[in-house]
Amino acid sequence: MREIRPVRRGRMAAAGDWRRQYQALQMTAAQAAALIEGDVIAMTSAANWPYAVDAALAARLRENGGHVEINSLFAPLDTALLAAENVDLVDYYSNFFSGERLLASHGNIGFVPTHLSATGGWMASRRPRAAIITCAPPDADGWMSRSLWGAMVHRRVLEQCDTVIVEVNDQLPAFASGGEGHMLFHVSEADAIVETSRPPAENPPAPADAADKAIAGYIADLVEDGACVQFGLGGLANAVGECLAYAGKRDLGVQTEVMSNCLVSLMEKGIINNSRKQTCPGRTAGAYFVGDRRLWDFARENPCFCQKEIDWVNDPRSIARNDHVVSINNAMEIDLTGQVNAESIGSRQYSGTGGQLEWVLGAQWSKGGKSVIALRSSYRDKGGVLRSKIVPRLMPGSIVTTPRTCVQYVVTEYGVADLRYKSALERARALTAIAHPDFRQELSRGLPW
């Protein structure tokens, strides 16, 4: 691993080669938890959640008292620290809700509004004394891949902490990384190692329905040969991949926040080869992996991938270094002026700002780039009543994730609206034209101009 060097000096950095250091650093989860006393903690997320130390720390707090602040995101619902009985012992902060939205009623969950690329800056600002991360086992040079969700605790945070505890999970896959914004952590940088063996949670690809396929077809038409694409998650991302393959697109590149199963078949078929990219040429670049074992097995130590820190991947300046970027992001609702809400139901926080605005800007700053906001035209509420997602005005209390001044293409199953440089009235008419037919007349009557 010649292109990178360890930066942080761990507790056993002077104890011989990395193998001796590894042995000297090994301890039980309870011993590792004892290193944490009334601390602010940064903790890795989702499939990288450090379950062993989590359980040991929760037990220690219940036995001895004390209090910790945890900064993380995408918390699993089965974490011990965030169980209801530990509300008085733990404060938890997140800049993106997933399981957190179901835990928020406990009263100790706080939301931090930031762009996803600012996750490292936000965590560093809390001045954590300790970090608890989960990595894949070390390679022949002692470097551990931070694996599926390791990007959620930035290296700058790890270098700032007094104590870094590493759960080494032998069932986590290792991914290729290196250079600027790399996703590796060296044994010599750790202060404690707890060996575990736990299968990471899988996220099987969501099936695409008719609406997803219709939206994907319109998006695929916007993707030119040689474009650099940002994919999202779920049925829509899979449908976009299928449409790109069906349309015979060539020489596509990928720089994307989340790498998912839709990449596998496109890379196997050579549709994605990254041959025209300006950043990480020849390699699919992304921050974290969400999928199942098919994705992990395909990407494991695959030199056609390059995993990077989230601030590198999502920096609009990094995005814009590639030509013909096409970013694809979802929305919960959009009003007739073009304001996009992608994160709240009224005033209730549902997810987060994420990287949407970063990708909207980065794509439009890219030479020949395009940004796409995709949403179904309608949904059914709890009572089964059909509701429009294109509305005259956002629901009271709704968060504007992307302002109207930044929105370019909006796509529903009924077509494409290009809002760039359109007047307010032209925007409203374009959005009404791609709304569900049942609401077009109502939307037309509700025009505020």
CSV table of C-alpha atoms in Angstrom, one decimal:
chain,number,residue,atom,x,y,z
A,1,MET,CA,0.0,0.0,0.0
A,2,ARG,CA,2.6,2.5,-1.1
A,3,GLU,CA,0.4,5.4,-1.9
A,4,ILE,CA,-0.8,5.9,1.7
A,5,ARG,CA,0.7,5.9,5.1
A,6,PRO,CA,-0.7,5.6,8.7
A,7,VAL,CA,-1.3,9.0,10.2
A,8,ARG,CA,-2.6,8.3,13.6
A,9,ARG,CA,-0.4,6.7,16.3
A,10,GLY,CA,-2.2,4.0,18.2
A,11,ARG,CA,-1.6,2.7,21.7
A,12,MET,CA,0.7,-0.1,20.5
A,13,ALA,CA,2.3,1.6,17.5
A,14,ALA,CA,5.8,0.9,18.9
A,15,ALA,CA,5.2,-2.8,19.7
A,16,GLY,CA,6.9,-4.3,16.6
A,17,ASP,CA,5.3,-5.1,13.3
A,18,TRP,CA,1.6,-4.8,12.7
A,19,ARG,CA,0.9,-8.4,13.6
A,20,ARG,CA,2.4,-8.0,17.0
A,21,GLN,CA,0.5,-4.8,17.5
A,22,TYR,CA,-2.7,-6.5,16.5
A,23,GLN,CA,-2.1,-9.2,19.1
A,24,ALA,CA,-1.2,-6.6,21.8
A,25,LEU,CA,-4.4,-4.6,21.0
A,26,GLN,CA,-6.8,-7.5,21.3
A,27,MET,CA,-9.3,-7.4,24.2
A,28,THR,CA,-12.9,-8.3,25.0
A,29,ALA,CA,-15.8,-6.0,24.2
A,30,ALA,CA,-16.2,-5.3,28.0
A,31,GLN,CA,-12.5,-4.3,28.3
A,32,ALA,CA,-12.9,-2.0,25.3
A,33,ALA,CA,-16.1,-0.5,26.8
A,34,ALA,CA,-14.1,0.3,30.0
A,35,LEU,CA,-11.9,2.7,28.0
A,36,ILE,CA,-15.0,4.9,27.6
A,37,GLU,CA,-16.0,7.1,30.5
A,38,GLY,CA,-18.6,9.8,30.1
A,39,ASP,CA,-17.5,10.5,26.5
A,40,VAL,CA,-18.7,12.0,23.3
A,41,ILE,CA,-18.4,9.1,20.8
A,42,ALA,CA,-18.4,8.8,17.0
A,43,MET,CA,-19.8,5.5,15.9
A,44,THR,CA,-20.0,3.8,12.5
A,45,SER,CA,-23.4,3.1,11.0
A,46,ALA,CA,-25.9,0.5,9.7
A,47,ALA,CA,-24.1,-2.7,8.6
A,48,ASN,CA,-20.9,-1.4,10.3
A,49,TRP,CA,-22.6,-0.9,13.6
A,50,PRO,CA,-20.2,-2.2,16.3
A,51,TYR,CA,-22.7,-4.5,18.0
A,52,ALA,CA,-20.3,-6.1,20.5
A,53,VAL,CA,-18.9,-2.9,22.0
A,54,ASP,CA,-22.4,-1.4,21.8
A,55,ALA,CA,-23.8,-4.2,24.0
A,56,ALA,CA,-20.9,-4.1,26.4
A,57,LEU,CA,-21.1,-0.3,26.8
A,58,ALA,CA,-24.8,-0.4,27.4
A,59,ALA,CA,-24.4,-3.0,30.1
A,60,ARG,CA,-21.6,-1.0,31.7
A,61,LEU,CA,-23.6,2.2,31.7
A,62,ARG,CA,-26.6,0.4,33.3
A,63,GLU,CA,-24.3,-1.1,36.0
A,64,ASN,CA,-22.1,1.8,36.8
A,65,GLY,CA,-24.2,4.8,35.7
A,66,GLY,CA,-22.8,7.6,33.6
A,67,HIS,CA,-23.8,9.2,30.3
A,68,VAL,CA,-22.5,9.2,26.7
A,69,GLU,CA,-23.3,11.2,23.6
A,70,ILE,CA,-23.3,9.2,20.4
A,71,ASN,CA,-22.9,10.8,16.9
A,72,SER,CA,-23.9,8.5,14.1
A,73,LEU,CA,-26.6,7.9,11.5
A,74,PHE,CA,-28.6,5.1,10.0
A,75,ALA,CA,-28.8,3.4,13.4
A,76,PRO,CA,-30.1,-0.2,13.4
A,77,LEU,CA,-33.3,-0.8,15.4
A,78,ASP,CA,-31.7,-3.6,17.5
A,79,THR,CA,-28.8,-1.5,18.9
A,80,ALA,CA,-28.5,-1.9,22.7
A,81,LEU,CA,-27.5,1.6,23.5
A,82,LEU,CA,-30.6,3.1,21.9
A,83,ALA,CA,-33.0,0.7,23.6
A,84,ALA,CA,-35.8,2.5,25.6
A,85,GLU,CA,-34.3,1.5,29.0
A,86,ASN,CA,-31.2,3.5,28.2
A,87,VAL,CA,-32.8,6.8,27.4
A,88,ASP,CA,-31.3,8.5,30.5
A,89,LEU,CA,-27.9,7.2,29.8
A,90,VAL,CA,-27.5,8.1,26.1
A,91,ASP,CA,-28.0,11.1,23.9
A,92,TYR,CA,-27.9,10.3,20.2
A,93,TYR,CA,-27.4,12.8,17.3
A,94,SER,CA,-27.8,12.0,13.6
A,95,ASN,CA,-27.8,14.0,10.4
A,96,PHE,CA,-29.9,11.4,8.5
A,97,PHE,CA,-32.9,9.5,9.9
A,98,SER,CA,-33.6,5.9,9.0
A,99,GLY,CA,-34.3,3.7,12.0
A,100,GLU,CA,-33.9,6.9,14.0
A,101,ARG,CA,-37.4,8.1,12.9
A,102,LEU,CA,-38.9,5.1,14.8
A,103,LEU,CA,-36.7,5.7,17.9
A,104,ALA,CA,-37.3,9.5,18.0
A,105,SER,CA,-40.3,9.1,20.4
A,106,HIS,CA,-37.8,8.0,23.1
A,107,GLY,CA,-36.9,11.7,23.5
A,108,ASN,CA,-33.1,11.3,23.4
A,109,ILE,CA,-32.7,11.5,19.6
A,110,GLY,CA,-31.6,14.7,18.0
A,111,PHE,CA,-31.4,15.7,14.3
A,112,VAL,CA,-28.5,17.8,12.9
A,113,PRO,CA,-29.3,19.5,9.6
A,114,THR,CA,-26.2,19.1,7.3
A,115,HIS,CA,-25.3,18.0,3.9
A,116,LEU,CA,-24.0,14.4,3.9
A,117,SER,CA,-20.5,15.5,2.8
A,118,ALA,CA,-20.3,17.6,6.0
A,119,THR,CA,-20.8,14.5,8.2
A,120,GLY,CA,-17.1,14.5,9.2
A,121,GLY,CA,-17.1,18.2,10.0
A,122,TRP,CA,-20.2,17.9,12.1
A,123,MET,CA,-18.8,14.9,14.1
A,124,ALA,CA,-15.5,16.7,14.5
A,125,SER,CA,-17.3,19.8,15.9
A,126,ARG,CA,-18.7,17.7,18.7
A,127,ARG,CA,-15.1,17.0,19.9
A,128,PRO,CA,-15.5,13.2,20.4
A,129,ARG,CA,-12.9,11.7,22.6
A,130,ALA,CA,-13.6,8.2,21.4
A,131,ALA,CA,-14.6,6.5,18.1
A,132,ILE,CA,-16.0,3.0,17.8
A,133,ILE,CA,-15.7,1.6,14.2
A,134,THR,CA,-16.1,-1.8,12.5
A,135,CYS,CA,-13.6,-2.9,9.9
A,136,ALA,CA,-12.8,-6.0,7.8
A,137,PRO,CA,-9.8,-8.0,8.8
A,138,PRO,CA,-6.3,-6.6,7.9
A,139,ASP,CA,-4.6,-7.3,4.6
A,140,ALA,CA,-1.0,-8.4,4.3
A,141,ASP,CA,0.2,-4.9,5.0
A,142,GLY,CA,-2.0,-4.3,8.1
A,143,TRP,CA,-4.6,-2.1,6.4
A,144,MET,CA,-8.2,-2.7,7.3
A,145,SER,CA,-11.0,-1.8,4.9
A,146,ARG,CA,-13.6,0.3,6.7
A,147,SER,CA,-16.0,-1.7,4.6
A,148,LEU,CA,-19.7,-1.2,3.8
A,149,TRP,CA,-20.7,1.9,5.9
A,150,GLY,CA,-17.3,3.0,7.2
A,151,ALA,CA,-17.5,6.4,5.4
A,152,MET,CA,-19.9,7.6,8.0
A,153,VAL,CA,-17.0,8.3,10.4
A,154,HIS,CA,-14.5,10.4,8.6
A,155,ARG,CA,-10.8,9.8,9.0
A,156,ARG,CA,-10.3,13.4,10.3
A,157,VAL,CA,-12.6,12.3,13.2
A,158,LEU,CA,-10.6,9.2,13.9
A,159,GLU,CA,-7.3,11.2,13.9
A,160,GLN,CA,-8.9,13.7,16.3
A,161,CYS,CA,-10.0,11.1,18.9
A,162,ASP,CA,-7.9,10.1,21.9
A,163,THR,CA,-9.3,6.5,21.7
A,164,VAL,CA,-10.2,4.5,18.6
A,165,ILE,CA,-11.8,1.1,19.2
A,166,VAL,CA,-12.0,-1.2,16.2
A,167,GLU,CA,-14.3,-4.2,16.0
A,168,VAL,CA,-12.8,-6.5,13.4
A,169,ASN,CA,-15.6,-8.5,11.9
A,170,ASP,CA,-14.4,-11.4,9.8
A,171,GLN,CA,-17.7,-11.4,7.8
A,172,LEU,CA,-17.3,-7.9,6.5
A,173,PRO,CA,-16.0,-7.6,2.9
A,174,ALA,CA,-12.9,-5.5,2.1
A,175,PHE,CA,-13.1,-3.1,-0.8
A,176,ALA,CA,-10.3,-1.5,-2.9
A,177,SER,CA,-9.4,2.0,-1.9
A,178,GLY,CA,-6.4,4.4,-1.9
A,179,GLY,CA,-5.1,7.9,-2.5
A,180,GLU,CA,-6.9,11.0,-1.6
A,181,GLY,CA,-10.0,10.3,0.6
A,182,HIS,CA,-9.1,6.6,1.0
A,183,MET,CA,-11.2,4.3,3.2
A,184,LEU,CA,-8.5,2.3,5.0
A,185,PHE,CA,-7.4,2.2,8.6
A,186,HIS,CA,-4.1,0.7,9.7
A,187,VAL,CA,-3.7,-1.6,12.7
A,188,SER,CA,-1.0,0.7,14.1
A,189,GLU,CA,-3.6,3.5,14.3
A,190,ALA,CA,-5.9,1.6,16.6
A,191,ASP,CA,-6.1,1.7,20.4
A,192,ALA,CA,-8.2,-1.5,20.9
A,193,ILE,CA,-9.3,-4.4,18.8
A,194,VAL,CA,-12.3,-6.6,19.5
A,195,GLU,CA,-12.7,-9.5,17.1
A,196,THR,CA,-16.2,-10.4,16.1
A,197,SER,CA,-18.0,-12.5,13.6
A,198,ARG,CA,-21.4,-11.3,12.6
A,199,PRO,CA,-23.1,-11.4,9.2
A,200,PRO,CA,-23.8,-7.8,8.1
A,201,ALA,CA,-27.4,-6.9,7.4
A,202,GLU,CA,-28.4,-7.3,3.7
A,203,ASN,CA,-30.6,-5.0,1.7
A,204,PRO,CA,-32.0,-7.0,-1.2
A,205,PRO,CA,-32.8,-5.0,-4.3
A,206,ALA,CA,-36.3,-3.6,-4.3
A,207,PRO,CA,-38.4,-4.7,-7.3
A,208,ALA,CA,-39.4,-2.0,-9.8
A,209,ASP,CA,-43.1,-1.5,-10.4
A,210,ALA,CA,-44.7,0.1,-13.5
A,211,ALA,CA,-44.3,3.6,-12.2
A,212,ASP,CA,-40.5,3.0,-11.5
A,213,LYS,CA,-40.1,1.6,-15.0
A,214,ALA,CA,-41.8,4.5,-16.7
A,215,ILE,CA,-39.8,7.1,-14.7
A,216,ALA,CA,-36.6,5.1,-15.4
A,217,GLY,CA,-37.3,5.2,-19.2
A,218,TYR,CA,-37.5,9.0,-19.2
A,219,ILE,CA,-34.3,9.2,-17.2
A,220,ALA,CA,-32.4,6.8,-19.4
A,221,ASP,CA,-33.3,9.1,-22.4
A,222,LEU,CA,-31.4,11.9,-20.6
A,223,VAL,CA,-28.2,9.8,-20.2
A,224,GLU,CA,-25.8,10.1,-23.1
A,225,ASP,CA,-23.0,7.6,-24.0
A,226,GLY,CA,-20.0,8.4,-21.9
A,227,ALA,CA,-22.0,10.1,-19.1
A,228,CYS,CA,-21.0,9.8,-15.5
A,229,VAL,CA,-24.1,8.7,-13.5
A,230,GLN,CA,-25.0,9.0,-9.9
A,231,PHE,CA,-27.5,6.3,-8.9
A,232,GLY,CA,-29.8,6.2,-5.9
A,233,LEU,CA,-31.4,3.3,-4.2
A,234,GLY,CA,-34.5,1.0,-4.5
A,235,GLY,CA,-36.7,0.0,-7.4
A,236,LEU,CA,-36.1,3.1,-9.4
A,237,ALA,CA,-32.3,2.7,-9.4
A,238,ASN,CA,-32.7,-0.9,-10.5
A,239,ALA,CA,-35.1,0.1,-13.2
A,240,VAL,CA,-32.8,2.9,-14.5
A,241,GLY,CA,-30.0,0.3,-14.8
A,242,GLU,CA,-32.3,-2.0,-16.8
A,243,CYS,CA,-33.3,0.8,-19.1
A,244,LEU,CA,-29.7,1.9,-19.7
A,245,ALA,CA,-28.8,-1.7,-20.6
A,246,TYR,CA,-31.9,-2.1,-22.9
A,247,ALA,CA,-31.1,1.2,-24.6
A,248,GLY,CA,-27.5,0.0,-25.4
A,249,LYS,CA,-25.7,2.9,-23.6
A,250,ARG,CA,-22.0,2.7,-23.8
A,251,ASP,CA,-18.9,3.8,-21.8
A,252,LEU,CA,-20.8,5.0,-18.8
A,253,GLY,CA,-19.0,6.1,-15.7
A,254,VAL,CA,-20.1,6.2,-12.1
A,255,GLN,CA,-19.3,8.5,-9.2
A,256,THR,CA,-22.1,8.0,-6.6
A,257,GLU,CA,-22.8,8.4,-2.9
A,258,VAL,CA,-24.2,4.8,-2.6
A,259,MET,CA,-23.1,1.8,-4.6
A,260,SER,CA,-26.0,-0.7,-5.0
A,261,ASN,CA,-26.8,-3.9,-6.8
A,262,CYS,CA,-27.9,-2.1,-10.0
A,263,LEU,CA,-24.1,-1.6,-10.7
A,264,VAL,CA,-23.3,-5.3,-10.9
A,265,SER,CA,-25.0,-6.3,-14.2
A,266,LEU,CA,-24.1,-2.9,-15.9
A,267,MET,CA,-20.4,-3.5,-15.0
A,268,GLU,CA,-20.5,-7.1,-16.0
A,269,LYS,CA,-21.9,-6.2,-19.4
A,270,GLY,CA,-19.3,-3.4,-19.9
A,271,ILE,CA,-22.0,-0.7,-20.1
A,272,ILE,CA,-20.2,0.9,-17.1
A,273,ASN,CA,-16.5,0.9,-17.8
A,274,ASN,CA,-15.6,4.4,-16.5
A,275,SER,CA,-13.4,4.9,-19.5
A,276,ARG,CA,-14.3,8.5,-20.0
A,277,LYS,CA,-14.2,9.7,-16.4
A,278,GLN,CA,-11.9,12.4,-15.3
A,279,THR,CA,-11.8,11.3,-11.6
A,280,CYS,CA,-10.8,7.7,-10.7
A,281,PRO,CA,-10.7,6.8,-14.4
A,282,GLY,CA,-11.5,3.1,-15.1
A,283,ARG,CA,-13.1,2.7,-11.6
A,284,THR,CA,-16.5,3.1,-10.1
A,285,ALA,CA,-16.2,5.5,-7.2
A,286,GLY,CA,-18.5,5.7,-4.2
A,287,ALA,CA,-18.7,6.1,-0.5
A,288,TYR,CA,-20.8,3.2,0.9
A,289,PHE,CA,-22.4,0.0,-0.2
A,290,VAL,CA,-26.1,-0.9,0.2
A,291,GLY,CA,-27.2,-4.2,-1.2
A,292,ASP,CA,-26.8,-8.0,-0.7
A,293,ARG,CA,-24.1,-10.6,-1.1
A,294,ARG,CA,-24.2,-10.4,-4.8
A,295,LEU,CA,-23.0,-6.9,-4.7
A,296,TRP,CA,-20.5,-7.5,-1.9
A,297,ASP,CA,-19.0,-10.6,-3.6
A,298,PHE,CA,-18.7,-8.7,-6.9
A,299,ALA,CA,-17.1,-5.6,-5.4
A,300,ARG,CA,-14.9,-7.4,-2.8
A,301,GLU,CA,-11.3,-6.3,-3.5
A,302,ASN,CA,-12.4,-5.6,-7.1
A,303,PRO,CA,-9.9,-3.1,-8.6
A,304,CYS,CA,-12.7,-1.7,-10.8
A,305,PHE,CA,-14.1,0.0,-7.6
A,306,CYS,CA,-12.6,2.7,-5.5
A,307,GLN,CA,-14.2,3.5,-2.2
A,308,LYS,CA,-13.7,7.0,-1.0
A,309,GLU,CA,-14.7,9.3,2.0
A,310,ILE,CA,-18.1,10.8,1.7
A,311,ASP,CA,-16.7,14.4,1.6
A,312,TRP,CA,-14.6,13.5,-1.5
A,313,VAL,CA,-17.5,11.7,-3.3
A,314,ASN,CA,-20.2,14.3,-2.6
A,315,ASP,CA,-18.1,17.5,-2.9
A,316,PRO,CA,-19.8,19.4,-5.8
A,317,ARG,CA,-16.3,20.4,-7.0
A,318,SER,CA,-15.2,16.8,-7.2
A,319,ILE,CA,-18.5,15.8,-8.9
A,320,ALA,CA,-18.1,18.6,-11.5
A,321,ARG,CA,-14.6,17.5,-12.5
A,322,ASN,CA,-16.3,14.8,-14.5
A,323,ASP,CA,-18.0,15.7,-17.7
A,324,HIS,CA,-21.6,14.9,-18.5
A,325,VAL,CA,-22.6,14.0,-15.0
A,326,VAL,CA,-26.2,12.9,-14.6
A,327,SER,CA,-27.4,13.0,-11.0
A,328,ILE,CA,-30.6,11.2,-10.0
A,329,ASN,CA,-32.3,12.0,-6.7
A,330,ASN,CA,-35.7,11.4,-5.2
A,331,ALA,CA,-38.3,13.7,-3.7
A,332,MET,CA,-41.3,13.4,-1.4
A,333,GLU,CA,-43.1,16.3,-2.9
A,334,ILE,CA,-42.5,19.4,-5.1
A,335,ASP,CA,-44.5,22.5,-5.3
A,336,LEU,CA,-45.5,24.4,-8.5
A,337,THR,CA,-42.6,26.8,-8.1
A,338,GLY,CA,-40.1,23.9,-8.1
A,339,GLN,CA,-39.3,23.7,-4.4
A,340,VAL,CA,-38.3,20.1,-3.5
A,341,ASN,CA,-39.0,18.5,-0.2
A,342,ALA,CA,-37.1,15.2,0.1
A,343,GLU,CA,-36.8,14.8,3.8
A,344,SER,CA,-39.9,15.6,5.9
A,345,ILE,CA,-43.6,14.9,6.3
A,346,GLY,CA,-44.7,18.4,7.3
A,347,SER,CA,-42.5,19.3,10.2
A,348,ARG,CA,-41.7,15.6,11.1
A,349,GLN,CA,-38.2,14.7,10.1
A,350,TYR,CA,-38.4,11.6,8.0
A,351,SER,CA,-34.9,11.2,6.5
A,352,GLY,CA,-32.4,14.0,5.9
A,353,THR,CA,-30.9,16.5,3.4
A,354,GLY,CA,-28.4,13.8,2.5
A,355,GLY,CA,-26.4,14.6,-0.6
A,356,GLN,CA,-29.2,15.8,-2.8
A,357,LEU,CA,-28.3,19.5,-3.2
A,358,GLU,CA,-24.6,18.6,-3.5
A,359,TRP,CA,-25.4,16.4,-6.5
A,360,VAL,CA,-27.9,18.8,-8.0
A,361,LEU,CA,-25.2,21.5,-8.0
A,362,GLY,CA,-22.3,19.2,-8.9
A,363,ALA,CA,-24.1,17.8,-11.9
A,364,GLN,CA,-25.1,21.3,-13.2
A,365,TRP,CA,-21.5,22.6,-12.7
A,366,SER,CA,-20.3,19.6,-14.8
A,367,LYS,CA,-19.6,20.2,-18.4
A,368,GLY,CA,-22.8,19.0,-20.2
A,369,GLY,CA,-24.2,17.8,-16.9
A,370,LYS,CA,-27.8,17.3,-15.9
A,371,SER,CA,-29.6,17.0,-12.6
A,372,VAL,CA,-32.8,15.0,-12.2
A,373,ILE,CA,-35.3,15.0,-9.4
A,374,ALA,CA,-37.5,11.9,-9.7
A,375,LEU,CA,-40.8,11.3,-8.0
A,376,ARG,CA,-44.0,9.4,-8.4
A,377,SER,CA,-46.8,11.7,-9.4
A,378,SER,CA,-49.1,10.5,-6.5
A,379,TYR,CA,-49.5,8.3,-3.5
A,380,ARG,CA,-52.3,6.9,-1.4
A,381,ASP,CA,-52.6,8.1,2.2
A,382,LYS,CA,-53.5,5.9,5.2
A,383,GLY,CA,-57.1,6.1,4.3
A,384,GLY,CA,-56.5,4.9,0.8
A,385,VAL,CA,-57.2,8.4,-0.8
A,386,LEU,CA,-55.1,9.3,-3.8
A,387,ARG,CA,-53.0,12.4,-3.2
A,388,SER,CA,-50.7,14.4,-5.6
A,389,LYS,CA,-47.0,14.7,-4.9
A,390,ILE,CA,-47.0,17.8,-7.1
A,391,VAL,CA,-48.7,20.4,-5.0
A,392,PRO,CA,-49.5,24.1,-5.2
A,393,ARG,CA,-47.7,24.7,-2.0
A,394,LEU,CA,-45.6,22.4,0.2
A,395,MET,CA,-47.3,21.0,3.3
A,396,PRO,CA,-46.9,23.5,6.3
A,397,GLY,CA,-43.7,22.8,8.1
A,398,SER,CA,-42.1,21.0,5.2
A,399,ILE,CA,-38.4,21.3,4.7
A,400,VAL,CA,-37.1,22.7,1.4
A,401,THR,CA,-34.2,20.3,0.5
A,402,THR,CA,-33.5,21.8,-2.9
A,403,PRO,CA,-34.5,25.4,-3.6
A,404,ARG,CA,-36.4,26.2,-6.8
A,405,THR,CA,-33.5,28.1,-8.2
A,406,CYS,CA,-31.4,24.9,-8.4
A,407,VAL,CA,-33.9,22.5,-9.9
A,408,GLN,CA,-33.4,21.4,-13.5
A,409,TYR,CA,-35.2,18.2,-14.7
A,410,VAL,CA,-38.2,16.8,-12.8
A,411,VAL,CA,-39.4,13.4,-13.9
A,412,THR,CA,-42.6,11.5,-13.0
A,413,GLU,CA,-44.1,8.5,-14.7
A,414,TYR,CA,-46.0,11.0,-17.0
A,415,GLY,CA,-43.0,12.8,-18.4
A,416,VAL,CA,-40.1,15.2,-18.0
A,417,ALA,CA,-40.3,18.9,-17.0
A,418,ASP,CA,-37.2,21.0,-17.6
A,419,LEU,CA,-37.5,23.9,-15.2
A,420,ARG,CA,-34.2,25.6,-15.9
A,421,TYR,CA,-34.6,29.3,-16.8
A,422,LYS,CA,-38.4,29.0,-16.9
A,423,SER,CA,-40.6,31.7,-15.5
A,424,ALA,CA,-42.7,30.9,-12.5
A,425,LEU,CA,-45.8,30.4,-14.6
A,426,GLU,CA,-43.9,28.3,-17.2
A,427,ARG,CA,-42.6,26.1,-14.3
A,428,ALA,CA,-46.1,25.6,-12.9
A,429,ARG,CA,-47.5,24.6,-16.3
A,430,ALA,CA,-44.6,22.2,-16.9
A,431,LEU,CA,-45.1,20.5,-13.6
A,432,THR,CA,-48.8,20.3,-14.0
A,433,ALA,CA,-48.3,18.5,-17.3
A,434,ILE,CA,-46.4,15.7,-15.6
A,435,ALA,CA,-48.8,15.4,-12.6
A,436,HIS,CA,-51.2,12.6,-12.2
A,437,PRO,CA,-54.1,13.2,-14.7
A,438,ASP,CA,-56.6,13.3,-11.8
A,439,PHE,CA,-55.0,16.4,-10.4
A,440,ARG,CA,-54.1,18.4,-13.4
A,441,GLN,CA,-57.3,20.5,-13.6
A,442,GLU,CA,-57.1,21.2,-9.8
A,443,LEU,CA,-53.4,22.2,-10.1
A,444,SER,CA,-54.2,24.5,-13.0
A,445,ARG,CA,-57.0,26.2,-11.0
A,446,GLY,CA,-54.6,26.6,-8.1
A,447,LEU,CA,-51.9,28.5,-10.0
A,448,PRO,CA,-51.0,31.6,-7.9
A,449,TRP,CA,-50.2,33.7,-10.9
